[in-house]
Structure formats: C-alpha cells, structure tokens
Amino acid sequence: MWKLKIGQGEGDPYLSSTNNFLGRQTWEFDPDAGTPEERAQVEEARQNFYKNRYQVKPNGDLLWRMQFLREKNFKQTIPAVKIEDGQQISYEKATAALERAVNFFTALQADDGHWPAENAGGLFFLPPLVFVLYITGHLNTTFHAEHRKEILRYIYNQQNKDGGWGLHLEGHSIMFCTVFNYICMRILGEGPDGGQDNACSRARKWILDHGSATHIPSWGKTWLSVLGVFDWSGRDPMPPEFWILPSFLPMHPDKMWCYCRMVYLPMSYLYGKKFVGPITPLIRQLREELYLQPYDEINWKKVRHLCAPEDIYYPHPLIQDLLWDSLYLFTEPLLRRWPLNKLVREKALQVAMKHIHYEDENSRYITIGCVNKSLCMLACWVEDPNGDSFKKHLARIPEYIWVAEDGIKMHSFGSQSWDAAIALQALLASNLINEIGPVLKKAHDFLKKSQVKENPSGDFRRMYRNISKGSWTFSDRDQGWQVSDCTAESLKCCLLMSMLPPEIVGEKLEQEGLYDAINVLLSLQSKRGGLAAWEPVIASAWWEVLNPTEFFEGIVVEHDYLECTASTVHAFILFKKLYPEHRKKEIENSIAKAIDYIESLQMPDGSWYGNWGICFTYGSWFALGALAAAGKTYNNSPAMRKGVEFLLKTQKKNGGWGESYKSCPEKKYISLEEGKTNLVQTAWAMMGLIHGRQAERDPTPLHRAAKLIINSQLENGDFPQEGATGVYMKNCMLHYATYRNIFPLWALAEYRRNVPIA
C-alpha cells in the first residue's frame, strides 16, 4: 500500500532544508502494508472513482485520509443532523454540524501542524517529468513498477470520452495534452493499441483527426523537439541571448513575470543547445505514429505557426508572428554561425545556466513550480549528466508526486502554508478554542516555522528577485518564493493567535517577524493600489502582446490581483489595530489605495472576477470581506450593495451556489448546468453575504444555504467532493482537495456566529 510520509529527508546527501523539512510531503510504497480489509477499501475507492469519473472529475484525496483516520483511530462521536423541509435551523443543530466538521477535519492534521492535500489538475504537469527521466535514463530507478501503474491509472482516468485529454481535469480535449499523455503511455510500456479501454488507439485517432502533432502548441513543440519526435526548425526561436540584453532596454528579463521567466529560461537554454535526447527505437516509432505523413517529409518551417484551434485561448497577434519570423529568418542563422556562435551564443548559454543554478539553489531544487522543475532538471543534466545539480533535482522529485484513488499525478508543488492559514482561520471562527487547543497550537507552530527568514542569496536584485524575508510561500519554507496572499493570510493568523492565551495556542510570533511580513507586503503594492502575487509590478501591460503561450493569457509580466489585495487589506487592518504606530502613514495610505483598487474592479453586474478560484463567486467573497473590514457597509457603499445583490440573484433553488469553471476563461458569470450547486462556492457566497450583513435585512438566503451545507454533510463529518474550485491563469483549473472541508466548516462557523438562529 501507499503511505504518506511527513517531514522526511534527513540524511540524504543531496537534500538540504532551512527548517528540518517541515511540511515536506512524500509518498512511499510498502508491499507488505495493510490488512486485506484496508487494501480492499483502497481498491473500492479506485473503482468508485473510475465509475464516476465523468460525473466528478476531481478525486476525493482518499488514500492519505484513510491512512490518517486509521492511524488516529478516528470515530465520529456526534450524531448526524438533518434539517427537514419546512423546519428551521436550530442553534443546537448548527452547532452539531459544525462540531462534526471540526472533529473530522482536525483528525486530518499532520503531526507537524499542516493539512496534507493534493494540489493538482493540469494534465500537462506530469508527462514532461516522465520525458526527462526517459531521456536521462533514470525512469526505472525513479519510478518503480507501482509508480508506473498508478501514473497510467491517472492517465486513463483523465481521458475524455472522445479519446483526448484537456488542459486540466475539467477541460475539453486539446492537442497539447493529448500528445503528451499518449507519449507518456508509450514510454511507460503501452503499445500503440494498448492501454485501458483502448486508450492509446483512441488518443492517436484524436491526434490524427485534428491535424497531427504538427499542430501542437509552442510548449509542446519544445518538448517534442527535446524528445526527438519533432524538429527544432519547426519551433519559433527562443534565443538565450535574451538573458544578456542590457537592462535599459524596454524588453528585459527583469520585467517578466517570475513564472514566465523561469519557464522560458531553461527552454531557451535547451533551444540554444538544440538539445535532442537519444533516438531510441521507441522514438522512431513515435515519429511514425504522431503524423499524417512520413516524418522525413514534413516541411518543418511551415509548421512553426500551426496550432490546433482547440488549444488556442490567446491567439498570437500579427506583430508577434512578424517578430518570430524575423528572429527565425535573420537573427538565429547569424547567432549559430562563427564568430557569433562563440562570442555571443556560448556566453548567453553560460549566463542562462548561471540563472538556472541560482534559482535551483535558492529553492533547494524544488524550483518555483512543476513546469519549471522538469525543464531545469533537464538543463542541469544536459550541462553535466553526472553533476550534483542533477542529483539534487532527482532528490526533490518526491515533493511533486501525489497519490490518490485516481492514480499518481504531479503536484503544482504543494499548498501547505496556504491551506494551513485558511484552515486555521476557519477553526478559529468555530469558537471551539478550548476544545481544539492542541490543533491550533500545532498549526500556529507550523506557520511560525514556515515563515521565510532570509532574502535570496547574494546580489538578488541582479538575479531579478525581490525581497522574501518575512514572507510565506504557497508550500513550505524551503521553496522560498514569497507570495503576497499567502503572506497576508499567514500574518493574519499569527496576529489572531497573538490575541489568544499562549498556554493554549503557543507563544506569539516575534515582533521582528511581523514587521518583516509588513515590509514584504508593502513592497508588492502597485501604483494602482493592487497587490502583485510574487514580485512588484514594474512592466507595462503592452508586454502581453508578446505572450508566446497559446493556452494562457496575461503571463508575460506581473499583475496585481483582487484576492492578494483583499487578503492584504485584512492583514493590514488587524496589524494596525495591534501595532498602531508601526509605519502608520504607509499602512493607512496602502489600505486606502487598496480599497479604491478593489472598488475599481467591480463588474457591471456587481461581481468581482476571481483569479485563483472559480470565479465571480470567489472574487466577490474576497472583495466584500475587504470592504467590510475597511468599514464599508450595505448602507454606505454602492459597491457593497451591488456585490450583495449579485450573490442574492445567483443563489439557486436549493439554497446553494454553483458556478461553472467556464466563467474563468470566458470572463463572464456562467452557472453550472441543470441547477447544480457546489458546496465550496456556496460557502464563499454565504460568507460574502455575511460580510454584507445580509442577516440584518433578511437572513432567509443564509438559512437556505446553511441548510444545504448541513444536509450535505457525510456520516463521518466530511463533505462530498464536487467539481474543481481552483484556477490558475484563467484557463487551467486546479483541484484544492482540502477546500471541501475548510470552506463549508468556515461558513457554518460564521453562520453560527453572525446569523440569528432560533
């Protein structure tokens, strides 16, 4: 059986940690573990997911939950409650439902204080890792038979009915992910017509019916070129010389969004090297299987701009194609010939590799995320197959592997700090402080120890990095990348905990740590008043016209975000209450600018667009919360009134809310079909209405929503897994597996605290 391990890594010479691997999550297969009954329970979960895979795409993250509940001998001792039709919710029943949710969720806490969880969803995350291990000859030593079995299980479970795979687990089939997952199946041992339910032949038919792999988007062209099943001449240039441009130019790496920078950095290195992996018999077979014409007869120059229409979310403007054509026809041929190949290209490759090593070392080889991880790992191997850098990358692969009933997938990179911060706030809202003191203390300790204590090493400004000392990351401290909303929510938790008895929740975070967090947040506020997520906004939006990625929008430069801004408003207001004199004017001005920014983002229908959750429901909860914290009310704020009215008019007949993931890419509110609702979104809307003081006017919508949540609770206190609720860059849905516990619990807690109940 598979078992989740927490905080392991000590003793591995290729691993290092800043805080003894706190929050590290790794999976291990033990062939002798588990009783026959326990193994049967796991197999039943797998079969149930398979049977229902088209109805509910995200998994229930059941394997580690079964393990933890079994290890803690969890038994739900509070009887289930149900609100009958026509019956009012009593305070006793609301309390019982809340306590049942708290009992269950606290049993899932790891010993180090965080809540483990899957954070995945992109169906292009895992295949490149398999490609790299295949190219480097480390596939069988890294992924043993059980790994390969579970990777294939995941691929089969996520295949759409038409034979293809979407960009994410909820999405329509696209060329990019269909080609990737087809190649992945073949590398893992399936024949051209193999796989469960004829997975390979169905996938290949989809590929050929939609124009063949010549129509794969640009990221796909890069990976296929590296594998040797595409020619580099069929890909637009990514010259590594970009990394040695003078900083006074309007186009420079220091102006790029960090994720974009960190993906195209290793891509440009591989492009500059024109690296191609070993041409094995399998690679030769794939060359025959992926195209409509013989591989040697493809005119690669003519396929550079081809992209399947199913893959296009951001069409390239004409000016961009002209730029790539100029680089392809004039610049690249010169840079590849003597003397420029020696004087310029080699220097550019060295500088690019210097930046790769810097980022690897400062993230302890976790890197900024899963897409970047595979690329940087391959770049290190290309530079030195026997070097320590590549070995350190191999040692960090377990961070990215997650096992659930639907198989093995690749994490985005983990959400430990983020989940802990919002979970802690939900538990605090329950007013069960004395009952769950040890849980709160462990979570508080986890957050304190997860705060980043140092800036990136050396002259980090020259390496295009911002300050990070005092921040929190999305995952764990070792990863090192500051994130504004994670910092704000964690800071808020630490401030709330400082107001409680230390004998219950532990000693408060030292003042210097609080001040450092404030410093990071102030550094990330833009001139518009919004907060960027990772780094300050320093480049103009016109840069986005150069976005080369067909399936994402707004990825070239950093932007400010509603949720990051709203989280920071909450943190600043609470900090100002407790530390009124520290940077007083700066914080007051920051709050005022942030509120103006939030109000400026309101849509005509009263909603706000959410960037990291689906979508207008999520954004409206954040916005209403920030406005309420700043003293805005339904009576004194038109923005509050419109926001509340938006939520009221989108409530469904059963009392819940249900918004389609399609709202995110289409940027307009789209309801789930057939009156369906989602408990997580229902919780967001409930809390948004509570921020708007709906209970003072008419509590009926809140009672209806609470009834749905209470009646949906499972026998053990859990809540059912429904559709994905997270999103990344507008077009890629993410599965936050703890959300189904945190947010219904939080909404019930706020309901019990703020709404009059009989």
Short mmCIF file of C-alpha atoms in Angstrom, two decimals, residues 106-572:
data_model
loop_
_atom_site.label_atom_id
_atom_site.label_comp_id
_atom_site.label_asym_id
_atom_site.label_seq_id
_atom_site.Cartn_x
_atom_site.Cartn_y
_atom_site.Cartn_z
CA THR A 106 -8.83 18.17 12.91
CA ALA A 107 -8.24 14.42 12.66
CA LEU A 108 -6.62 15.06 9.28
CA GLN A 109 -3.92 17.35 10.68
CA ALA A 110 -0.35 16.10 10.29
CA ASP A 111 1.90 15.89 13.32
CA ASP A 112 3.85 18.97 12.18
CA GLY A 113 0.68 21.08 12.16
CA HIS A 114 -0.31 21.34 8.49
CA TRP A 115 -3.02 19.58 6.49
CA PRO A 116 -1.69 17.46 3.63
CA ALA A 117 -3.58 17.67 0.36
CA GLU A 118 -3.41 17.28 -3.36
CA ASN A 119 -2.93 20.47 -5.33
CA ALA A 120 -3.03 19.46 -8.96
CA GLY A 121 -5.26 19.47 -12.02
CA GLY A 122 -3.14 20.39 -15.03
CA LEU A 123 -2.84 17.41 -17.36
CA PHE A 124 0.45 18.71 -18.77
CA PHE A 125 2.27 18.65 -15.42
CA LEU A 126 3.42 15.02 -15.26
CA PRO A 127 4.35 13.95 -18.83
CA PRO A 128 7.43 16.23 -19.09
CA LEU A 129 8.83 14.69 -15.90
CA VAL A 130 8.43 11.25 -17.46
CA PHE A 131 10.11 12.56 -20.64
CA VAL A 132 13.10 13.87 -18.66
CA LEU A 133 13.55 10.62 -16.75
CA TYR A 134 13.33 8.67 -20.01
CA ILE A 135 15.90 10.89 -21.75
CA THR A 136 18.32 10.79 -18.83
CA GLY A 137 17.99 7.05 -18.25
CA HIS A 138 16.54 7.40 -14.75
CA LEU A 139 12.96 6.32 -15.42
CA ASN A 140 13.11 2.84 -13.91
CA THR A 141 15.20 3.87 -10.90
CA THR A 142 12.91 6.79 -10.06
CA PHE A 143 9.53 5.28 -10.93
CA HIS A 144 9.28 1.62 -9.97
CA ALA A 145 6.50 -0.68 -11.17
CA GLU A 146 3.91 0.63 -8.71
CA HIS A 147 4.67 4.23 -9.69
CA ARG A 148 4.20 3.39 -13.37
CA LYS A 149 0.98 1.50 -12.65
CA GLU A 150 -0.51 4.48 -10.80
CA ILE A 151 0.67 7.03 -13.38
CA LEU A 152 -1.09 5.02 -16.06
CA ARG A 153 -4.19 4.77 -13.86
CA TYR A 154 -4.30 8.55 -13.65
CA ILE A 155 -3.86 8.97 -17.40
CA TYR A 156 -6.68 6.52 -18.11
CA ASN A 157 -8.97 8.14 -15.56
CA GLN A 158 -8.49 11.61 -17.05
CA GLN A 159 -9.01 10.60 -20.69
CA ASN A 160 -12.11 12.23 -22.16
CA LYS A 161 -14.80 10.26 -23.93
CA ASP A 162 -13.54 11.47 -27.32
CA GLY A 163 -10.10 9.96 -26.65
CA GLY A 164 -8.23 13.15 -25.84
CA TRP A 165 -7.10 14.97 -22.71
CA GLY A 166 -7.89 18.52 -21.66
CA LEU A 167 -5.52 21.20 -20.43
CA HIS A 168 -6.94 20.44 -16.98
CA LEU A 169 -9.11 17.80 -15.39
CA GLU A 170 -12.38 19.58 -16.30
CA GLY A 171 -11.38 20.69 -19.80
CA HIS A 172 -12.18 19.77 -23.38
CA SER A 173 -9.61 17.74 -25.32
CA ILE A 174 -6.63 19.61 -26.78
CA MET A 175 -3.64 18.61 -28.88
CA PHE A 176 -1.06 19.63 -26.27
CA CYS A 177 -2.20 17.27 -23.53
CA THR A 178 -3.38 14.50 -25.81
CA VAL A 179 0.04 14.18 -27.47
CA PHE A 180 1.79 14.46 -24.10
CA ASN A 181 -0.29 11.75 -22.45
CA TYR A 182 -0.12 9.49 -25.49
CA ILE A 183 3.69 9.65 -25.48
CA CYS A 184 3.69 9.14 -21.72
CA MET A 185 1.67 5.93 -22.08
CA ARG A 186 4.04 4.67 -24.75
CA ILE A 187 7.14 5.44 -22.64
CA LEU A 188 5.56 3.63 -19.69
CA GLY A 189 5.22 0.48 -21.73
CA GLU A 190 1.87 0.56 -23.52
CA GLY A 191 1.81 -0.49 -27.16
CA PRO A 192 0.37 1.63 -29.99
CA ASP A 193 -3.02 0.00 -29.45
CA GLY A 194 -2.65 -0.70 -25.73
CA GLY A 195 -3.98 0.90 -22.59
CA GLN A 196 -7.20 0.53 -20.66
CA ASP A 197 -10.31 0.93 -22.82
CA ASN A 198 -8.08 1.17 -25.95
CA ALA A 199 -6.60 4.38 -24.55
CA CYS A 200 -3.68 4.57 -26.99
CA SER A 201 -5.57 3.93 -30.20
CA ARG A 202 -8.34 6.33 -29.19
CA ALA A 203 -5.76 9.01 -28.36
CA ARG A 204 -3.86 8.53 -31.60
CA LYS A 205 -7.08 8.76 -33.59
CA TRP A 206 -7.89 12.06 -31.86
CA ILE A 207 -4.41 13.40 -32.65
CA LEU A 208 -4.53 12.46 -36.33
CA ASP A 209 -8.15 13.58 -36.74
CA HIS A 210 -7.14 17.05 -35.50
CA GLY A 211 -4.18 17.62 -37.76
CA SER A 212 -1.44 15.51 -36.10
CA ALA A 213 1.32 16.61 -33.71
CA THR A 214 2.39 19.35 -36.14
CA HIS A 215 -0.50 21.30 -34.60
CA ILE A 216 0.79 21.09 -31.04
CA PRO A 217 1.30 24.49 -29.31
CA SER A 218 4.72 26.02 -28.76
CA TRP A 219 5.47 24.43 -25.38
CA GLY A 220 4.66 21.09 -26.94
CA LYS A 221 6.93 21.79 -29.90
CA THR A 222 9.76 22.40 -27.44
CA TRP A 223 9.28 19.15 -25.54
CA LEU A 224 8.78 17.09 -28.69
CA SER A 225 11.98 18.58 -30.15
CA VAL A 226 13.86 17.60 -27.00
CA LEU A 227 12.46 14.08 -27.24
CA GLY A 228 13.42 13.78 -30.90
CA VAL A 229 9.90 13.46 -32.30
CA PHE A 230 9.84 17.00 -33.69
CA ASP A 231 12.50 19.13 -35.35
CA TRP A 232 13.81 22.29 -33.70
CA SER A 233 13.42 24.07 -37.04
CA GLY A 234 9.65 23.72 -36.63
CA ARG A 235 9.68 25.83 -33.48
CA ASP A 236 9.84 29.63 -33.19
CA PRO A 237 13.18 30.85 -31.80
CA MET A 238 13.82 31.22 -28.07
CA PRO A 239 17.30 32.75 -28.22
CA PRO A 240 19.24 32.53 -24.93
CA GLU A 241 20.77 35.88 -25.88
CA PHE A 242 17.68 37.41 -24.29
CA TRP A 243 19.36 36.85 -20.91
CA ILE A 244 22.31 39.08 -21.78
CA LEU A 245 20.37 42.06 -23.09
CA PRO A 246 21.23 45.38 -21.40
CA SER A 247 18.79 46.32 -18.65
CA PHE A 248 17.93 49.73 -20.12
CA LEU A 249 16.01 48.09 -22.98
CA PRO A 250 12.20 48.00 -22.68
CA MET A 251 12.34 44.21 -23.22
CA HIS A 252 14.40 42.67 -20.45
CA PRO A 253 14.12 39.59 -18.18
CA ASP A 254 13.78 41.66 -15.02
CA LYS A 255 10.42 42.93 -16.31
CA MET A 256 8.96 39.45 -16.84
CA TRP A 257 6.55 37.65 -14.54
CA CYS A 258 8.59 35.20 -12.49
CA TYR A 259 6.83 32.05 -13.73
CA CYS A 260 7.18 33.10 -17.35
CA ARG A 261 10.83 34.00 -16.77
CA MET A 262 11.53 30.71 -15.04
CA VAL A 263 9.91 28.60 -17.77
CA TYR A 264 11.49 30.32 -20.75
CA LEU A 265 14.92 30.48 -19.10
CA PRO A 266 15.60 26.70 -19.30
CA MET A 267 13.62 26.46 -22.54
CA SER A 268 15.94 28.99 -24.14
CA TYR A 269 18.97 27.08 -22.86
CA LEU A 270 17.72 23.86 -24.43
CA TYR A 271 16.85 25.75 -27.62
CA GLY A 272 20.28 27.38 -27.76
CA LYS A 273 21.87 23.95 -27.40
CA LYS A 274 19.38 22.45 -29.86
CA PHE A 275 19.45 19.53 -27.49
CA VAL A 276 17.88 16.24 -28.63
CA GLY A 277 17.67 13.13 -26.47
CA PRO A 278 18.69 9.63 -27.56
CA ILE A 279 16.89 8.41 -30.70
CA THR A 280 15.69 5.07 -29.42
CA PRO A 281 13.51 2.52 -31.26
CA LEU A 282 10.50 3.92 -29.36
CA ILE A 283 11.27 7.46 -30.55
CA ARG A 284 11.41 6.19 -34.13
CA GLN A 285 8.03 4.51 -33.67
CA LEU A 286 6.53 7.69 -32.25
CA ARG A 287 7.73 9.60 -35.30
CA GLU A 288 5.58 7.26 -37.36
CA GLU A 289 2.56 7.32 -35.05
CA LEU A 290 2.10 11.04 -34.45
CA TYR A 291 1.94 12.40 -38.01
CA LEU A 292 -0.18 12.16 -41.12
CA GLN A 293 2.84 12.00 -43.42
CA PRO A 294 6.28 10.40 -43.20
CA TYR A 295 8.43 12.16 -40.61
CA ASP A 296 11.27 12.84 -43.06
CA GLU A 297 8.89 14.56 -45.50
CA ILE A 298 7.46 17.14 -43.07
CA ASN A 299 8.29 20.73 -44.01
CA TRP A 300 9.18 21.91 -40.53
CA LYS A 301 9.47 25.58 -41.45
CA LYS A 302 5.80 25.64 -42.41
CA VAL A 303 4.51 24.14 -39.15
CA ARG A 304 6.01 26.79 -36.83
CA HIS A 305 2.78 28.77 -36.52
CA LEU A 306 0.39 25.82 -36.62
CA CYS A 307 -1.74 25.27 -33.54
CA ALA A 308 -4.93 23.23 -33.17
CA PRO A 309 -7.92 25.55 -32.65
CA GLU A 310 -8.92 23.54 -29.58
CA ASP A 311 -5.67 24.67 -27.90
CA ILE A 312 -5.91 28.37 -28.61
CA TYR A 313 -7.00 30.61 -25.76
CA TYR A 314 -4.69 33.51 -26.57
CA PRO A 315 -4.26 33.84 -30.37
CA HIS A 316 -0.93 35.30 -31.43
CA PRO A 317 -1.31 38.81 -32.85
CA LEU A 318 0.26 39.51 -36.21
CA ILE A 319 3.05 41.61 -34.69
CA GLN A 320 4.19 38.61 -32.69
CA ASP A 321 4.36 36.34 -35.73
CA LEU A 322 6.37 39.01 -37.53
CA LEU A 323 8.79 39.15 -34.62
CA TRP A 324 9.28 35.37 -34.56
CA ASP A 325 9.70 35.30 -38.33
CA SER A 326 12.38 37.99 -38.16
CA LEU A 327 14.26 36.10 -35.47
CA TYR A 328 13.88 32.83 -37.38
CA LEU A 329 14.95 34.11 -40.78
CA PHE A 330 17.62 36.67 -39.92
CA THR A 331 18.82 36.63 -36.32
CA GLU A 332 19.04 32.93 -35.47
CA PRO A 333 21.10 31.92 -38.55
CA LEU A 334 23.70 34.57 -37.62
CA LEU A 335 23.88 33.55 -33.97
CA ARG A 336 24.53 29.94 -34.93
CA ARG A 337 27.49 30.76 -37.20
CA TRP A 338 31.06 31.69 -36.36
CA PRO A 339 32.09 34.03 -34.84
CA LEU A 340 28.78 34.89 -33.11
CA ASN A 341 28.23 31.30 -32.03
CA LYS A 342 31.44 31.61 -29.97
CA LEU A 343 31.33 35.27 -28.97
CA VAL A 344 27.62 35.58 -28.19
CA ARG A 345 25.77 32.26 -28.06
CA GLU A 346 28.18 30.50 -25.73
CA LYS A 347 28.20 33.45 -23.37
CA ALA A 348 24.40 33.58 -23.42
CA LEU A 349 24.17 29.88 -22.60
CA GLN A 350 26.56 30.35 -19.69
CA VAL A 351 24.53 33.26 -18.31
CA ALA A 352 21.27 31.32 -18.69
CA MET A 353 22.77 28.38 -16.82
CA LYS A 354 24.03 30.70 -14.09
CA HIS A 355 20.46 31.90 -13.52
CA ILE A 356 19.13 28.33 -13.54
CA HIS A 357 21.63 27.28 -10.87
CA TYR A 358 20.81 30.36 -8.80
CA GLU A 359 17.10 29.60 -8.81
CA ASP A 360 17.68 25.91 -8.10
CA GLU A 361 19.94 26.65 -5.14
CA ASN A 362 17.60 29.24 -3.62
CA SER A 363 14.64 26.88 -3.80
CA ARG A 364 16.64 23.88 -2.55
CA TYR A 365 15.99 22.34 -6.02
CA ILE A 366 12.22 22.40 -5.56
CA THR A 367 12.05 25.31 -8.08
CA ILE A 368 9.17 27.71 -8.50
CA GLY A 369 6.74 25.07 -9.80
CA CYS A 370 6.16 21.84 -11.67
CA VAL A 371 6.56 23.13 -15.24
CA ASN A 372 9.85 24.76 -14.39
CA LYS A 373 11.03 21.74 -12.35
CA SER A 374 11.27 19.35 -15.29
CA LEU A 375 12.90 21.94 -17.55
CA CYS A 376 15.58 22.97 -15.04
CA MET A 377 16.31 19.36 -14.17
CA LEU A 378 16.89 18.53 -17.84
CA ALA A 379 19.05 21.63 -18.34
CA CYS A 380 21.26 20.56 -15.44
CA TRP A 381 21.62 17.08 -16.93
CA VAL A 382 22.47 18.47 -20.36
CA GLU A 383 25.19 20.60 -18.77
CA ASP A 384 26.59 17.74 -16.67
CA PRO A 385 24.89 14.31 -16.57
CA ASN A 386 26.93 13.29 -13.52
CA GLY A 387 26.81 16.63 -11.70
CA ASP A 388 25.45 17.22 -8.22
CA SER A 389 22.85 19.68 -9.56
CA PHE A 390 21.02 16.95 -11.43
CA LYS A 391 21.27 14.59 -8.46
CA LYS A 392 19.80 17.25 -6.19
CA HIS A 393 16.93 17.65 -8.65
CA LEU A 394 16.28 13.91 -8.57
CA ALA A 395 16.15 14.01 -4.78
CA ARG A 396 13.35 16.58 -4.86
CA ILE A 397 11.08 14.70 -7.30
CA PRO A 398 9.11 13.07 -4.43
CA GLU A 399 7.85 16.55 -3.45
CA TYR A 400 5.90 16.64 -6.67
CA ILE A 401 4.36 13.17 -6.62
CA TRP A 402 0.86 12.76 -5.20
CA VAL A 403 -1.09 9.51 -4.90
CA ALA A 404 -4.86 9.30 -4.68
CA GLU A 405 -7.60 6.91 -5.71
CA ASP A 406 -7.38 8.20 -9.30
CA GLY A 407 -3.64 7.42 -9.52
CA ILE A 408 -0.36 9.33 -9.43
CA LYS A 409 -0.16 12.86 -10.68
CA MET A 410 2.29 15.74 -10.39
CA HIS A 411 1.57 18.41 -7.80
CA SER A 412 1.71 22.04 -8.80
CA PHE A 413 4.22 22.00 -5.89
CA GLY A 414 2.07 21.79 -2.76
CA SER A 415 -0.17 24.21 -0.87
CA GLN A 416 0.87 23.52 2.72
CA SER A 417 1.19 27.10 4.02
CA TRP A 418 -1.85 28.41 2.15
CA ASP A 419 -4.08 25.57 3.33
CA ALA A 420 -2.82 25.87 6.92
CA ALA A 421 -3.53 29.61 7.01
CA ILE A 422 -7.11 29.39 5.79
CA ALA A 423 -7.79 26.23 7.82
CA LEU A 424 -6.62 27.96 10.97
CA GLN A 425 -8.94 30.90 10.36
CA ALA A 426 -11.87 28.56 9.79
CA LEU A 427 -11.16 26.73 13.04
CA LEU A 428 -10.76 29.98 14.96
CA ALA A 429 -14.17 31.10 13.66
CA SER A 430 -15.74 28.00 15.23
CA ASN A 431 -15.23 29.44 18.75
CA LEU A 432 -14.13 25.99 19.90
CA ILE A 433 -10.76 27.24 21.14
CA ASN A 434 -10.66 25.23 24.35
CA GLU A 435 -11.79 22.02 22.66
CA ILE A 436 -9.19 22.12 19.88
CA GLY A 437 -6.33 23.94 21.60
CA PRO A 438 -3.64 21.37 20.68
CA VAL A 439 -4.70 21.52 17.00
CA LEU A 440 -4.49 25.31 16.96
CA LYS A 441 -1.13 25.26 18.71
CA LYS A 442 0.38 22.85 16.16
CA ALA A 443 -0.97 24.84 13.22
CA HIS A 444 0.30 28.07 14.74
CA ASP A 445 3.73 26.50 15.27
CA PHE A 446 3.77 25.29 11.67
CA LEU A 447 3.07 28.78 10.34
CA LYS A 448 5.66 30.42 12.59
CA LYS A 449 8.33 27.95 11.48
CA SER A 450 7.30 28.27 7.82
CA GLN A 451 7.98 32.00 7.59
CA VAL A 452 10.89 32.76 5.25
CA LYS A 453 13.78 34.11 7.32
CA GLU A 454 16.19 35.35 4.64
CA ASN A 455 16.19 37.09 1.29
CA PRO A 456 17.51 35.19 -1.73
CA SER A 457 21.27 34.77 -1.59
CA GLY A 458 23.86 37.21 -2.85
CA ASP A 459 23.01 40.18 -5.04
CA PHE A 460 19.45 39.00 -5.61
CA ARG A 461 18.37 42.16 -7.43
CA ARG A 462 20.81 41.35 -10.23
CA MET A 463 19.19 37.91 -10.43
CA TYR A 464 15.77 39.57 -10.89
CA ARG A 465 14.50 38.63 -7.42
CA ASN A 466 12.52 40.62 -4.85
CA ILE A 467 12.87 40.57 -1.08
CA SER A 468 11.44 37.45 0.56
CA LYS A 469 12.47 37.81 4.21
CA GLY A 470 9.31 37.79 6.32
CA SER A 471 7.09 36.22 3.68
CA TRP A 472 5.29 32.93 3.45
CA THR A 473 5.35 30.72 0.38
CA PHE A 474 2.45 28.78 -1.07
CA SER A 475 4.04 25.50 0.04
CA ASP A 476 6.91 25.29 2.52
CA ARG A 477 9.81 27.45 3.60
CA ASP A 478 12.41 25.52 1.61
CA GLN A 479 10.76 26.51 -1.67
CA GLY A 480 11.48 30.12 -0.81
CA TRP A 481 9.22 32.04 -3.21
CA GLN A 482 7.24 34.79 -1.49
CA VAL A 483 3.53 35.06 -2.29
CA SER A 484 1.52 38.06 -1.14
CA ASP A 485 -1.81 36.41 -0.30
CA CYS A 486 -0.07 33.51 1.49
CA THR A 487 1.92 36.09 3.44
CA ALA A 488 -1.14 38.19 4.27
CA GLU A 489 -3.29 35.25 5.37
CA SER A 490 -0.46 33.73 7.45
CA LEU A 491 0.28 37.11 9.01
CA LYS A 492 -3.40 37.49 9.84
CA CYS A 493 -3.34 34.08 11.54
CA CYS A 494 -0.31 34.99 13.61
CA LEU A 495 -1.94 38.25 14.67
CA LEU A 496 -5.17 36.48 15.63
CA MET A 497 -3.24 33.88 17.60
CA SER A 498 -1.34 36.61 19.44
CA MET A 499 -4.66 37.70 20.93
CA LEU A 500 -5.31 34.27 22.48
CA PRO A 501 -3.83 32.72 25.65
CA PRO A 502 -0.32 31.42 24.86
CA GLU A 503 -0.85 28.43 27.14
CA ILE A 504 -3.49 27.28 24.62
CA VAL A 505 -2.11 28.35 21.24
CA GLY A 506 1.61 28.84 21.92
CA GLU A 507 3.85 31.87 22.02
CA LYS A 508 3.16 34.61 19.51
CA LEU A 509 5.38 35.30 16.52
CA GLU A 510 8.19 37.65 17.43
CA GLN A 511 7.67 41.30 16.53
CA GLU A 512 10.50 41.32 14.01
CA GLY A 513 8.75 38.58 12.03
CA LEU A 514 5.56 40.64 11.91
CA TYR A 515 7.43 43.72 10.76
CA ASP A 516 9.26 41.74 8.07
CA ALA A 517 5.93 40.45 6.73
CA ILE A 518 4.57 44.00 6.56
CA ASN A 519 7.69 45.05 4.67
CA VAL A 520 7.21 42.34 2.04
CA LEU A 521 3.54 43.22 1.52
CA LEU A 522 4.24 46.95 1.17
CA SER A 523 6.89 46.15 -1.43
CA LEU A 524 4.33 44.32 -3.57
CA GLN A 525 1.72 47.08 -3.85
CA SER A 526 1.49 48.64 -7.30
CA LYS A 527 0.82 52.25 -8.21
CA ARG A 528 -2.80 51.30 -8.88
CA GLY A 529 -3.17 50.17 -5.28
CA GLY A 530 -3.41 46.45 -6.00
CA LEU A 531 -1.06 43.80 -4.70
CA ALA A 532 1.00 41.65 -7.04
CA ALA A 533 1.32 37.99 -6.12
CA TRP A 534 5.07 37.32 -6.34
CA GLU A 535 7.04 40.39 -7.42
CA PRO A 536 6.36 44.12 -7.84
CA VAL A 537 4.56 45.24 -10.99
CA ILE A 538 7.25 47.10 -12.93
CA ALA A 539 6.41 46.49 -16.59
CA SER A 540 3.65 47.84 -18.80
CA ALA A 541 0.73 45.67 -19.83
CA TRP A 542 1.65 46.10 -23.51
CA TRP A 543 4.26 43.39 -22.97
CA GLU A 544 1.41 40.87 -23.06
CA VAL A 545 1.19 41.29 -26.81
CA LEU A 546 4.38 39.19 -26.89
CA ASN A 547 2.84 36.28 -24.95
CA PRO A 548 4.02 33.22 -26.89
CA THR A 549 1.88 30.72 -24.96
CA GLU A 550 -1.31 29.87 -26.80
CA PHE A 551 -3.31 28.44 -23.88
CA PHE A 552 -2.62 31.08 -21.19
CA GLU A 553 -3.31 34.79 -21.05
CA GLY A 554 -1.59 37.51 -19.07
CA ILE A 555 1.58 35.59 -18.26
CA VAL A 556 4.39 37.79 -19.58
CA VAL A 557 4.53 40.40 -16.81
CA GLU A 558 3.42 40.50 -13.20
CA HIS A 559 -0.05 41.93 -12.48
CA ASP A 560 -1.90 42.96 -9.37
CA TYR A 561 -4.73 40.73 -8.19
CA LEU A 562 -8.01 41.22 -6.37
CA GLU A 563 -7.54 38.39 -3.87
CA CYS A 564 -3.97 39.33 -2.99
CA THR A 565 -5.14 42.89 -2.38
CA ALA A 566 -8.14 41.85 -0.30
CA SER A 567 -6.06 39.50 1.87
CA THR A 568 -3.56 42.27 2.48
CA VAL A 569 -6.28 44.73 3.48
CA HIS A 570 -7.45 42.29 6.17
CA ALA A 571 -3.90 41.78 7.45
CA PHE A 572 -3.05 45.50 7.47
#
